[in-house]
């Protein structure tokens, strides 16, 4: 094999090997089970749930205050 052919063959083999490796990585990444959530997404959902719980507690407190200060406010504001 001449050095000119070898100089062409090495980059071609490297490109083919890189392509095959990339395809294998891509297919195994898609084959991950859908039941395993992304840790960042899970953390964001946990934080959003905690925030929603605090907001619900605040609404409950405000409604109790309104019930004491303005009896019947719910009936007047019901639509």
PDB file of N, CA, C and O in Angstrom:
ATOM      1  N   UNK A   1       0.861  -1.165   0.000  1.00  0.00           N
ATOM      2  CA  UNK A   1       0.000   0.000   0.000  1.00  0.00           C
ATOM      3  C   UNK A   1       0.908   1.229   0.000  1.00  0.00           C
ATOM      4  O   UNK A   1       1.804   1.360   0.821  1.00  0.00           O
ATOM      5  N   UNK A   2       0.611   2.139  -0.868  1.00  0.00           N
ATOM      6  CA  UNK A   2       1.461   3.322  -0.998  1.00  0.00           C
ATOM      7  C   UNK A   2       1.129   4.336   0.087  1.00  0.00           C
ATOM      8  O   UNK A   2       0.021   4.350   0.629  1.00  0.00           O
ATOM      9  N   UNK A   3       2.053   5.223   0.423  1.00  0.00           N
ATOM     10  CA  UNK A   3       1.804   6.235   1.443  1.00  0.00           C
ATOM     11  C   UNK A   3       0.671   7.184   1.071  1.00  0.00           C
ATOM     12  O   UNK A   3      -0.043   7.675   1.953  1.00  0.00           O
ATOM     13  N   UNK A   4       0.476   7.439  -0.237  1.00  0.00           N
ATOM     14  CA  UNK A   4      -0.625   8.315  -0.654  1.00  0.00           C
ATOM     15  C   UNK A   4      -1.978   7.673  -0.337  1.00  0.00           C
ATOM     16  O   UNK A   4      -2.901   8.348   0.131  1.00  0.00           O
ATOM     17  N   UNK A   5      -2.097   6.373  -0.609  1.00  0.00           N
ATOM     18  CA  UNK A   5      -3.354   5.672  -0.309  1.00  0.00           C
ATOM     19  C   UNK A   5      -3.588   5.602   1.194  1.00  0.00           C
ATOM     20  O   UNK A   5      -4.716   5.740   1.668  1.00  0.00           O
ATOM     21  N   UNK A   6      -2.528   5.394   1.951  1.00  0.00           N
ATOM     22  CA  UNK A   6      -2.638   5.328   3.398  1.00  0.00           C
ATOM     23  C   UNK A   6      -3.054   6.683   3.976  1.00  0.00           C
ATOM     24  O   UNK A   6      -3.853   6.749   4.913  1.00  0.00           O
ATOM     25  N   UNK A   7      -2.557   7.748   3.403  1.00  0.00           N
ATOM     26  CA  UNK A   7      -2.911   9.093   3.856  1.00  0.00           C
ATOM     27  C   UNK A   7      -4.389   9.382   3.620  1.00  0.00           C
ATOM     28  O   UNK A   7      -5.006  10.133   4.372  1.00  0.00           O
ATOM     29  N   UNK A   8      -4.984   8.807   2.598  1.00  0.00           N
ATOM     30  CA  UNK A   8      -6.418   8.970   2.336  1.00  0.00           C
ATOM     31  C   UNK A   8      -7.253   7.999   3.158  1.00  0.00           C
ATOM     32  O   UNK A   8      -8.368   8.329   3.575  1.00  0.00           O
ATOM     33  N   UNK A   9      -6.720   6.822   3.391  1.00  0.00           N
ATOM     34  CA  UNK A   9      -7.475   5.785   4.082  1.00  0.00           C
ATOM     35  C   UNK A   9      -7.659   6.100   5.568  1.00  0.00           C
ATOM     36  O   UNK A   9      -8.727   5.847   6.128  1.00  0.00           O
ATOM     37  N   UNK A  10      -6.668   6.667   6.221  1.00  0.00           N
ATOM     38  CA  UNK A  10      -6.752   6.952   7.658  1.00  0.00           C
ATOM     39  C   UNK A  10      -7.883   7.933   7.977  1.00  0.00           C
ATOM     40  O   UNK A  10      -8.711   7.654   8.857  1.00  0.00           O
ATOM     41  N   UNK A  11      -8.012   9.079   7.309  1.00  0.00           N
ATOM     42  CA  UNK A  11      -9.136   9.975   7.626  1.00  0.00           C
ATOM     43  C   UNK A  11     -10.501   9.359   7.304  1.00  0.00           C
ATOM     44  O   UNK A  11     -11.463   9.575   8.043  1.00  0.00           O
ATOM     45  N   UNK A  12     -10.561   8.571   6.240  1.00  0.00           N
ATOM     46  CA  UNK A  12     -11.840   7.946   5.881  1.00  0.00           C
ATOM     47  C   UNK A  12     -12.263   6.969   6.974  1.00  0.00           C
ATOM     48  O   UNK A  12     -13.430   6.953   7.404  1.00  0.00           O
ATOM     49  N   UNK A  13     -11.337   6.142   7.463  1.00  0.00           N
ATOM     50  CA  UNK A  13     -11.650   5.193   8.524  1.00  0.00           C
ATOM     51  C   UNK A  13     -12.034   5.939   9.801  1.00  0.00           C
ATOM     52  O   UNK A  13     -12.973   5.552  10.510  1.00  0.00           O
ATOM     53  N   UNK A  14     -11.357   7.031  10.096  1.00  0.00           N
ATOM     54  CA  UNK A  14     -11.674   7.809  11.290  1.00  0.00           C
ATOM     55  C   UNK A  14     -13.070   8.410  11.196  1.00  0.00           C
ATOM     56  O   UNK A  14     -13.832   8.395  12.178  1.00  0.00           O
ATOM     57  N   UNK A  15     -13.435   8.930  10.046  1.00  0.00           N
ATOM     58  CA  UNK A  15     -14.780   9.510   9.864  1.00  0.00           C
ATOM     59  C   UNK A  15     -15.851   8.440  10.009  1.00  0.00           C
ATOM     60  O   UNK A  15     -16.878   8.651  10.661  1.00  0.00           O
ATOM     61  N   UNK A  16     -15.616   7.267   9.433  1.00  0.00           N
ATOM     62  CA  UNK A  16     -16.594   6.180   9.523  1.00  0.00           C
ATOM     63  C   UNK A  16     -16.726   5.720  10.980  1.00  0.00           C
ATOM     64  O   UNK A  16     -17.845   5.512  11.476  1.00  0.00           O
ATOM     65  N   UNK A  17     -15.600   5.577  11.676  1.00  0.00           N
ATOM     66  CA  UNK A  17     -15.642   5.151  13.077  1.00  0.00           C
ATOM     67  C   UNK A  17     -16.373   6.181  13.926  1.00  0.00           C
ATOM     68  O   UNK A  17     -17.179   5.824  14.800  1.00  0.00           O
ATOM     69  N   UNK A  18     -16.124   7.469  13.697  1.00  0.00           N
ATOM     70  CA  UNK A  18     -16.809   8.522  14.453  1.00  0.00           C
ATOM     71  C   UNK A  18     -18.315   8.487  14.174  1.00  0.00           C
ATOM     72  O   UNK A  18     -19.129   8.639  15.090  1.00  0.00           O
ATOM     73  N   UNK A  19     -18.698   8.276  12.911  1.00  0.00           N
ATOM     74  CA  UNK A  19     -20.118   8.224  12.552  1.00  0.00           C
ATOM     75  C   UNK A  19     -20.813   7.058  13.247  1.00  0.00           C
ATOM     76  O   UNK A  19     -21.916   7.210  13.782  1.00  0.00           O
ATOM     77  N   UNK A  20     -20.182   5.901  13.235  1.00  0.00           N
ATOM     78  CA  UNK A  20     -20.778   4.725  13.865  1.00  0.00           C
ATOM     79  C   UNK A  20     -20.907   4.955  15.375  1.00  0.00           C
ATOM     80  O   UNK A  20     -21.939   4.664  15.981  1.00  0.00           O
ATOM     81  N   UNK A  21     -19.873   5.509  15.978  1.00  0.00           N
ATOM     82  CA  UNK A  21     -19.912   5.787  17.417  1.00  0.00           C
ATOM     83  C   UNK A  21     -21.032   6.765  17.751  1.00  0.00           C
ATOM     84  O   UNK A  21     -21.761   6.584  18.726  1.00  0.00           O
ATOM     85  N   UNK A  22     -21.182   7.793  16.941  1.00  0.00           N
ATOM     86  CA  UNK A  22     -22.247   8.777  17.179  1.00  0.00           C
ATOM     87  C   UNK A  22     -23.622   8.145  17.054  1.00  0.00           C
ATOM     88  O   UNK A  22     -24.523   8.433  17.851  1.00  0.00           O
ATOM     89  N   UNK A  23     -23.803   7.294  16.052  1.00  0.00           N
ATOM     90  CA  UNK A  23     -25.099   6.641  15.875  1.00  0.00           C
ATOM     91  C   UNK A  23     -25.412   5.720  17.052  1.00  0.00           C
ATOM     92  O   UNK A  23     -26.542   5.671  17.525  1.00  0.00           O
ATOM     93  N   UNK A  24     -24.408   5.006  17.539  1.00  0.00           N
ATOM     94  CA  UNK A  24     -24.627   4.103  18.674  1.00  0.00           C
ATOM     95  C   UNK A  24     -25.003   4.911  19.915  1.00  0.00           C
ATOM     96  O   UNK A  24     -25.932   4.559  20.644  1.00  0.00           O
ATOM     97  N   UNK A  25     -24.305   6.009  20.163  1.00  0.00           N
ATOM     98  CA  UNK A  25     -24.643   6.856  21.308  1.00  0.00           C
ATOM     99  C   UNK A  25     -26.055   7.408  21.188  1.00  0.00           C
ATOM    100  O   UNK A  25     -26.806   7.460  22.155  1.00  0.00           O
ATOM    101  N   UNK A  26     -26.435   7.833  19.985  1.00  0.00           N
ATOM    102  CA  UNK A  26     -27.755   8.414  19.770  1.00  0.00           C
ATOM    103  C   UNK A  26     -28.848   7.375  20.010  1.00  0.00           C
ATOM    104  O   UNK A  26     -29.856   7.660  20.658  1.00  0.00           O
ATOM    105  N   UNK A  27     -28.665   6.168  19.514  1.00  0.00           N
ATOM    106  CA  UNK A  27     -29.703   5.149  19.682  1.00  0.00           C
ATOM    107  C   UNK A  27     -29.791   4.692  21.131  1.00  0.00           C
ATOM    108  O   UNK A  27     -30.889   4.430  21.622  1.00  0.00           O
ATOM    109  N   UNK A  28     -28.667   4.608  21.843  1.00  0.00           N
ATOM    110  CA  UNK A  28     -28.753   4.197  23.244  1.00  0.00           C
ATOM    111  C   UNK A  28     -29.344   5.301  24.103  1.00  0.00           C
ATOM    112  O   UNK A  28     -30.015   5.028  25.089  1.00  0.00           O
ATOM    113  N   UNK A  29     -29.122   6.551  23.741  1.00  0.00           N
ATOM    114  CA  UNK A  29     -29.709   7.664  24.488  1.00  0.00           C
ATOM    115  C   UNK A  29     -31.226   7.661  24.326  1.00  0.00           C
ATOM    116  O   UNK A  29     -31.957   7.942  25.260  1.00  0.00           O
ATOM    117  N   UNK A  30     -31.722   7.327  23.155  1.00  0.00           N
ATOM    118  CA  UNK A  30     -33.169   7.282  22.945  1.00  0.00           C
ATOM    119  C   UNK A  30     -33.786   6.041  23.572  1.00  0.00           C
ATOM    120  O   UNK A  30     -34.968   6.014  23.843  1.00  0.00           O
ATOM    121  N   UNK A  31     -32.988   5.034  23.839  1.00  0.00           N
ATOM    122  CA  UNK A  31     -33.515   3.796  24.400  1.00  0.00           C
ATOM    123  C   UNK A  31     -33.641   3.860  25.917  1.00  0.00           C
ATOM    124  O   UNK A  31     -34.050   2.904  26.538  1.00  0.00           O
ATOM    125  N   UNK A  32     -33.285   4.983  26.539  1.00  0.00           N
ATOM    126  CA  UNK A  32     -33.432   5.120  27.976  1.00  0.00           C
ATOM    127  C   UNK A  32     -34.894   4.954  28.354  1.00  0.00           C
ATOM    128  O   UNK A  32     -35.782   5.443  27.662  1.00  0.00           O
ATOM    129  N   UNK A  33     -35.169   4.290  29.461  1.00  0.00           N
ATOM    130  CA  UNK A  33     -36.560   4.107  29.855  1.00  0.00           C
ATOM    131  C   UNK A  33     -37.214   5.446  30.188  1.00  0.00           C
ATOM    132  O   UNK A  33     -36.606   6.291  30.842  1.00  0.00           O
ATOM    133  N   UNK A  34     -38.447   5.646  29.728  1.00  0.00           N
ATOM    134  CA  UNK A  34     -39.116   6.925  29.974  1.00  0.00           C
ATOM    135  C   UNK A  34     -39.490   7.125  31.432  1.00  0.00           C
ATOM    136  O   UNK A  34     -39.843   8.213  31.826  1.00  0.00           O
ATOM    137  N   UNK A  35     -39.393   6.113  32.247  1.00  0.00           N
ATOM    138  CA  UNK A  35     -39.770   6.223  33.640  1.00  0.00           C
ATOM    139  C   UNK A  35     -38.755   6.962  34.496  1.00  0.00           C
ATOM    140  O   UNK A  35     -39.019   7.275  35.628  1.00  0.00           O
ATOM    141  N   UNK A  36     -37.578   7.226  33.954  1.00  0.00           N
ATOM    142  CA  UNK A  36     -36.555   7.917  34.734  1.00  0.00           C
ATOM    143  C   UNK A  36     -36.552   9.397  34.349  1.00  0.00           C
ATOM    144  O   UNK A  36     -36.067   9.767  33.299  1.00  0.00           O
ATOM    145  N   UNK A  37     -37.108  10.252  35.231  1.00  0.00           N
ATOM    146  CA  UNK A  37     -37.200  11.674  34.896  1.00  0.00           C
ATOM    147  C   UNK A  37     -35.848  12.370  34.992  1.00  0.00           C
ATOM    148  O   UNK A  37     -34.932  11.902  35.671  1.00  0.00           O
ATOM    149  N   UNK A  38     -35.776  13.474  34.327  1.00  0.00           N
ATOM    150  CA  UNK A  38     -34.593  14.319  34.360  1.00  0.00           C
ATOM    151  C   UNK A  38     -34.453  14.903  35.764  1.00  0.00           C
ATOM    152  O   UNK A  38     -35.412  15.441  36.313  1.00  0.00           O
ATOM    153  N   UNK A  39     -33.275  14.819  36.389  1.00  0.00           N
ATOM    154  CA  UNK A  39     -33.124  15.331  37.757  1.00  0.00           C
ATOM    155  C   UNK A  39     -33.418  16.827  37.873  1.00  0.00           C
ATOM    156  O   UNK A  39     -33.984  17.277  38.867  1.00  0.00           O
ATOM    157  N   UNK A  40     -33.043  17.607  36.869  1.00  0.00           N
ATOM    158  CA  UNK A  40     -33.316  19.042  36.908  1.00  0.00           C
ATOM    159  C   UNK A  40     -34.816  19.305  36.838  1.00  0.00           C
ATOM    160  O   UNK A  40     -35.342  20.156  37.550  1.00  0.00           O
ATOM    161  N   UNK A  41     -35.509  18.558  35.985  1.00  0.00           N
ATOM    162  CA  UNK A  41     -36.956  18.698  35.875  1.00  0.00           C
ATOM    163  C   UNK A  41     -37.632  18.276  37.173  1.00  0.00           C
ATOM    164  O   UNK A  41     -38.560  18.943  37.644  1.00  0.00           O
ATOM    165  N   UNK A  42     -37.146  17.199  37.767  1.00  0.00           N
ATOM    166  CA  UNK A  42     -37.716  16.726  39.023  1.00  0.00           C
ATOM    167  C   UNK A  42     -37.542  17.768  40.124  1.00  0.00           C
ATOM    168  O   UNK A  42     -38.467  18.016  40.906  1.00  0.00           O
ATOM    169  N   UNK A  43     -36.376  18.403  40.181  1.00  0.00           N
ATOM    170  CA  UNK A  43     -36.129  19.442  41.192  1.00  0.00           C
ATOM    171  C   UNK A  43     -37.046  20.642  40.965  1.00  0.00           C
ATOM    172  O   UNK A  43     -37.585  21.216  41.914  1.00  0.00           O
ATOM    173  N   UNK A  44     -37.231  21.030  39.704  1.00  0.00           N
ATOM    174  CA  UNK A  44     -38.107  22.158  39.393  1.00  0.00           C
ATOM    175  C   UNK A  44     -39.553  21.840  39.769  1.00  0.00           C
ATOM    176  O   UNK A  44     -40.269  22.700  40.302  1.00  0.00           O
ATOM    177  N   UNK A  45     -39.987  20.614  39.505  1.00  0.00           N
ATOM    178  CA  UNK A  45     -41.351  20.225  39.865  1.00  0.00           C
ATOM    179  C   UNK A  45     -41.550  20.204  41.378  1.00  0.00           C
ATOM    180  O   UNK A  45     -42.591  20.627  41.884  1.00  0.00           O
ATOM    181  N   UNK A  46     -40.559  19.734  42.105  1.00  0.00           N
ATOM    182  CA  UNK A  46     -40.631  19.717  43.563  1.00  0.00           C
ATOM    183  C   UNK A  46     -40.723  21.135  44.110  1.00  0.00           C
ATOM    184  O   UNK A  46     -41.520  21.420  45.011  1.00  0.00           O
ATOM    185  N   UNK A  47     -39.917  22.024  43.549  1.00  0.00           N
ATOM    186  CA  UNK A  47     -39.946  23.419  43.986  1.00  0.00           C
ATOM    187  C   UNK A  47     -41.286  24.069  43.655  1.00  0.00           C
ATOM    188  O   UNK A  47     -41.843  24.809  44.472  1.00  0.00           O
ATOM    189  N   UNK A  48     -41.824  23.787  42.477  1.00  0.00           N
ATOM    190  CA  UNK A  48     -43.119  24.353  42.091  1.00  0.00           C
ATOM    191  C   UNK A  48     -44.232  23.825  42.998  1.00  0.00           C
ATOM    192  O   UNK A  48     -45.148  24.568  43.367  1.00  0.00           O
ATOM    193  N   UNK A  49     -44.146  22.557  43.361  1.00  0.00           N
ATOM    194  CA  UNK A  49     -45.156  21.983  44.250  1.00  0.00           C
ATOM    195  C   UNK A  49     -45.112  22.642  45.626  1.00  0.00           C
ATOM    196  O   UNK A  49     -46.149  22.955  46.214  1.00  0.00           O
ATOM    197  N   UNK A  50     -43.909  22.878  46.147  1.00  0.00           N
ATOM    198  CA  UNK A  50     -43.772  23.539  47.447  1.00  0.00           C
ATOM    199  C   UNK A  50     -44.317  24.962  47.382  1.00  0.00           C
ATOM    200  O   UNK A  50     -44.995  25.424  48.308  1.00  0.00           O
ATOM    201  N   UNK A  51     -44.050  25.649  46.282  1.00  0.00           N
ATOM    202  CA  UNK A  51     -44.546  27.019  46.106  1.00  0.00           C
ATOM    203  C   UNK A  51     -46.077  27.026  46.044  1.00  0.00           C
ATOM    204  O   UNK A  51     -46.735  27.885  46.660  1.00  0.00           O
ATOM    205  N   UNK A  52     -46.649  26.082  45.307  1.00  0.00           N
ATOM    206  CA  UNK A  52     -48.107  25.999  45.202  1.00  0.00           C
ATOM    207  C   UNK A  52     -48.735  25.711  46.561  1.00  0.00           C
ATOM    208  O   UNK A  52     -49.787  26.276  46.896  1.00  0.00           O
ATOM    209  N   UNK A  53     -48.105  24.869  47.349  1.00  0.00           N
ATOM    210  CA  UNK A  53     -48.621  24.559  48.685  1.00  0.00           C
ATOM    211  C   UNK A  53     -48.618  25.805  49.566  1.00  0.00           C
ATOM    212  O   UNK A  53     -49.594  26.077  50.279  1.00  0.00           O
ATOM    213  N   UNK A  54     -47.520  26.581  49.505  1.00  0.00           N
ATOM    214  CA  UNK A  54     -47.464  27.825  50.301  1.00  0.00           C
ATOM    215  C   UNK A  54     -48.542  28.809  49.852  1.00  0.00           C
ATOM    216  O   UNK A  54     -49.174  29.473  50.682  1.00  0.00           O
ATOM    217  N   UNK A  55     -48.767  28.912  48.547  1.00  0.00           N
ATOM    218  CA  UNK A  55     -49.798  29.822  48.045  1.00  0.00           C
ATOM    219  C   UNK A  55     -51.188  29.384  48.503  1.00  0.00           C
ATOM    220  O   UNK A  55     -52.021  30.227  48.872  1.00  0.00           O
ATOM    221  N   UNK A  56     -51.451  28.078  48.489  1.00  0.00           N
ATOM    222  CA  UNK A  56     -52.739  27.580  48.965  1.00  0.00           C
ATOM    223  C   UNK A  56     -52.939  27.899  50.443  1.00  0.00           C
ATOM    224  O   UNK A  56     -54.040  28.266  50.856  1.00  0.00           O
ATOM    225  N   UNK A  57     -51.873  27.774  51.236  1.00  0.00           N
ATOM    226  CA  UNK A  57     -51.973  28.104  52.654  1.00  0.00           C
ATOM    227  C   UNK A  57     -52.262  29.593  52.854  1.00  0.00           C
ATOM    228  O   UNK A  57     -53.063  29.972  53.718  1.00  0.00           O
ATOM    229  N   UNK A  58     -51.651  30.439  52.046  1.00  0.00           N
ATOM    230  CA  UNK A  58     -51.914  31.882  52.137  1.00  0.00           C
ATOM    231  C   UNK A  58     -53.352  32.201  51.776  1.00  0.00           C
ATOM    232  O   UNK A  58     -54.004  33.021  52.437  1.00  0.00           O
ATOM    233  N   UNK A  59     -53.861  31.567  50.740  1.00  0.00           N
ATOM    234  CA  UNK A  59     -55.259  31.802  50.338  1.00  0.00           C
ATOM    235  C   UNK A  59     -56.200  31.371  51.453  1.00  0.00           C
ATOM    236  O   UNK A  59     -57.164  32.079  51.779  1.00  0.00           O
ATOM    237  N   UNK A  60     -55.923  30.206  52.054  1.00  0.00           N
ATOM    238  CA  UNK A  60     -56.757  29.741  53.168  1.00  0.00           C
ATOM    239  C   UNK A  60     -56.746  30.738  54.327  1.00  0.00           C
ATOM    240  O   UNK A  60     -57.797  31.032  54.914  1.00  0.00           O
ATOM    241  N   UNK A  61     -55.568  31.273  54.639  1.00  0.00           N
ATOM    242  CA  UNK A  61     -55.464  32.268  55.716  1.00  0.00           C
ATOM    243  C   UNK A  61     -56.260  33.522  55.377  1.00  0.00           C
ATOM    244  O   UNK A  61     -56.991  34.062  56.212  1.00  0.00           O
ATOM    245  N   UNK A  62     -56.120  34.007  54.155  1.00  0.00           N
ATOM    246  CA  UNK A  62     -56.854  35.213  53.748  1.00  0.00           C
ATOM    247  C   UNK A  62     -58.354  34.988  53.788  1.00  0.00           C
ATOM    248  O   UNK A  62     -59.119  35.867  54.205  1.00  0.00           O
ATOM    249  N   UNK A  63     -58.800  33.804  53.380  1.00  0.00           N
ATOM    250  CA  UNK A  63     -60.230  33.512  53.431  1.00  0.00           C
ATOM    251  C   UNK A  63     -60.733  33.457  54.875  1.00  0.00           C
ATOM    252  O   UNK A  63     -61.832  33.921  55.164  1.00  0.00           O
ATOM    253  N   UNK A  64     -59.939  32.911  55.784  1.00  0.00           N
ATOM    254  CA  UNK A  64     -60.337  32.891  57.197  1.00  0.00           C
ATOM    255  C   UNK A  64     -60.445  34.317  57.743  1.00  0.00           C
ATOM    256  O   UNK A  64     -61.387  34.645  58.472  1.00  0.00           O
ATOM    257  N   UNK A  65     -59.479  35.163  57.377  1.00  0.00           N
ATOM    258  CA  UNK A  65     -59.519  36.558  57.823  1.00  0.00           C
ATOM    259  C   UNK A  65     -60.758  37.254  57.275  1.00  0.00           C
ATOM    260  O   UNK A  65     -61.470  37.972  58.004  1.00  0.00           O
ATOM    261  N   UNK A  66     -61.055  37.057  56.000  1.00  0.00           N
ATOM    262  CA  UNK A  66     -62.238  37.675  55.408  1.00  0.00           C
ATOM    263  C   UNK A  66     -63.519  37.143  56.045  1.00  0.00           C
ATOM    264  O   UNK A  66     -64.482  37.895  56.235  1.00  0.00           O
ATOM    265  N   UNK A  67     -63.545  35.840  56.348  1.00  0.00           N
ATOM    266  CA  UNK A  67     -64.727  35.271  57.006  1.00  0.00           C
ATOM    267  C   UNK A  67     -64.976  35.936  58.357  1.00  0.00           C
ATOM    268  O   UNK A  67     -66.129  36.169  58.738  1.00  0.00           O
ATOM    269  N   UNK A  68     -63.910  36.249  59.083  1.00  0.00           N
ATOM    270  CA  UNK A  68     -64.062  36.897  60.391  1.00  0.00           C
ATOM    271  C   UNK A  68     -64.429  38.372  60.251  1.00  0.00           C
ATOM    272  O   UNK A  68     -65.301  38.862  60.961  1.00  0.00           O
ATOM    273  N   UNK A  69     -63.759  39.079  59.349  1.00  0.00           N
ATOM    274  CA  UNK A  69     -63.955  40.528  59.220  1.00  0.00           C
ATOM    275  C   UNK A  69     -65.190  40.898  58.408  1.00  0.00           C
ATOM    276  O   UNK A  69     -65.868  41.887  58.716  1.00  0.00           O
ATOM    277  N   UNK A  70     -65.487  40.152  57.364  1.00  0.00           N
ATOM    278  CA  UNK A  70     -66.614  40.482  56.486  1.00  0.00           C
ATOM    279  C   UNK A  70     -67.459  39.221  56.276  1.00  0.00           C
ATOM    280  O   UNK A  70     -67.313  38.524  55.264  1.00  0.00           O
ATOM    281  N   UNK A  71     -68.330  38.913  57.236  1.00  0.00           N
ATOM    282  CA  UNK A  71     -69.173  37.720  57.067  1.00  0.00           C
ATOM    283  C   UNK A  71     -70.046  37.852  55.813  1.00  0.00           C
ATOM    284  O   UNK A  71     -70.538  38.926  55.490  1.00  0.00           O
ATOM    285  N   UNK A  72     -70.190  36.772  55.106  1.00  0.00           N
ATOM    286  CA  UNK A  72     -71.033  36.760  53.919  1.00  0.00           C
ATOM    287  C   UNK A  72     -70.339  37.272  52.667  1.00  0.00           C
ATOM    288  O   UNK A  72     -70.997  37.490  51.638  1.00  0.00           O
ATOM    289  N   UNK A  73     -69.055  37.500  52.695  1.00  0.00           N
ATOM    290  CA  UNK A  73     -68.356  38.037  51.521  1.00  0.00           C
ATOM    291  C   UNK A  73     -68.381  37.058  50.361  1.00  0.00           C
ATOM    292  O   UNK A  73     -68.391  37.461  49.209  1.00  0.00           O
ATOM    293  N   UNK A  74     -68.418  35.774  50.663  1.00  0.00           N
ATOM    294  CA  UNK A  74     -68.420  34.767  49.586  1.00  0.00           C
ATOM    295  C   UNK A  74     -69.718  34.844  48.791  1.00  0.00           C
ATOM    296  O   UNK A  74     -69.707  34.781  47.568  1.00  0.00           O
ATOM    297  N   UNK A  75     -70.836  34.983  49.493  1.00  0.00           N
ATOM    298  CA  UNK A  75     -72.134  35.037  48.808  1.00  0.00           C
ATOM    299  C   UNK A  75     -72.268  36.288  47.964  1.00  0.00           C
ATOM    300  O   UNK A  75     -72.831  36.244  46.856  1.00  0.00           O
ATOM    301  N   UNK A  76     -71.729  37.401  48.442  1.00  0.00           N
ATOM    302  CA  UNK A  76     -71.811  38.651  47.680  1.00  0.00           C
ATOM    303  C   UNK A  76     -70.918  38.620  46.439  1.00  0.00           C
ATOM    304  O   UNK A  76     -71.219  39.277  45.441  1.00  0.00           O
ATOM    305  N   UNK A  77     -69.820  37.901  46.514  1.00  0.00           N
ATOM    306  CA  UNK A  77     -68.875  37.886  45.405  1.00  0.00           C
ATOM    307  C   UNK A  77     -68.960  36.642  44.527  1.00  0.00           C
ATOM    308  O   UNK A  77     -68.181  36.495  43.601  1.00  0.00           O
ATOM    309  N   UNK A  78     -69.916  35.782  44.801  1.00  0.00           N
ATOM    310  CA  UNK A  78     -70.079  34.576  43.976  1.00  0.00           C
ATOM    311  C   UNK A  78     -70.629  34.966  42.615  1.00  0.00           C
ATOM    312  O   UNK A  78     -71.528  35.800  42.502  1.00  0.00           O
ATOM    313  N   UNK A  79     -70.100  34.366  41.607  1.00  0.00           N
ATOM    314  CA  UNK A  79     -70.577  34.689  40.236  1.00  0.00           C
ATOM    315  C   UNK A  79     -71.143  33.478  39.584  1.00  0.00           C
ATOM    316  O   UNK A  79     -70.763  32.421  39.593  1.00  0.00           O
TER     317      UNK A  79
END
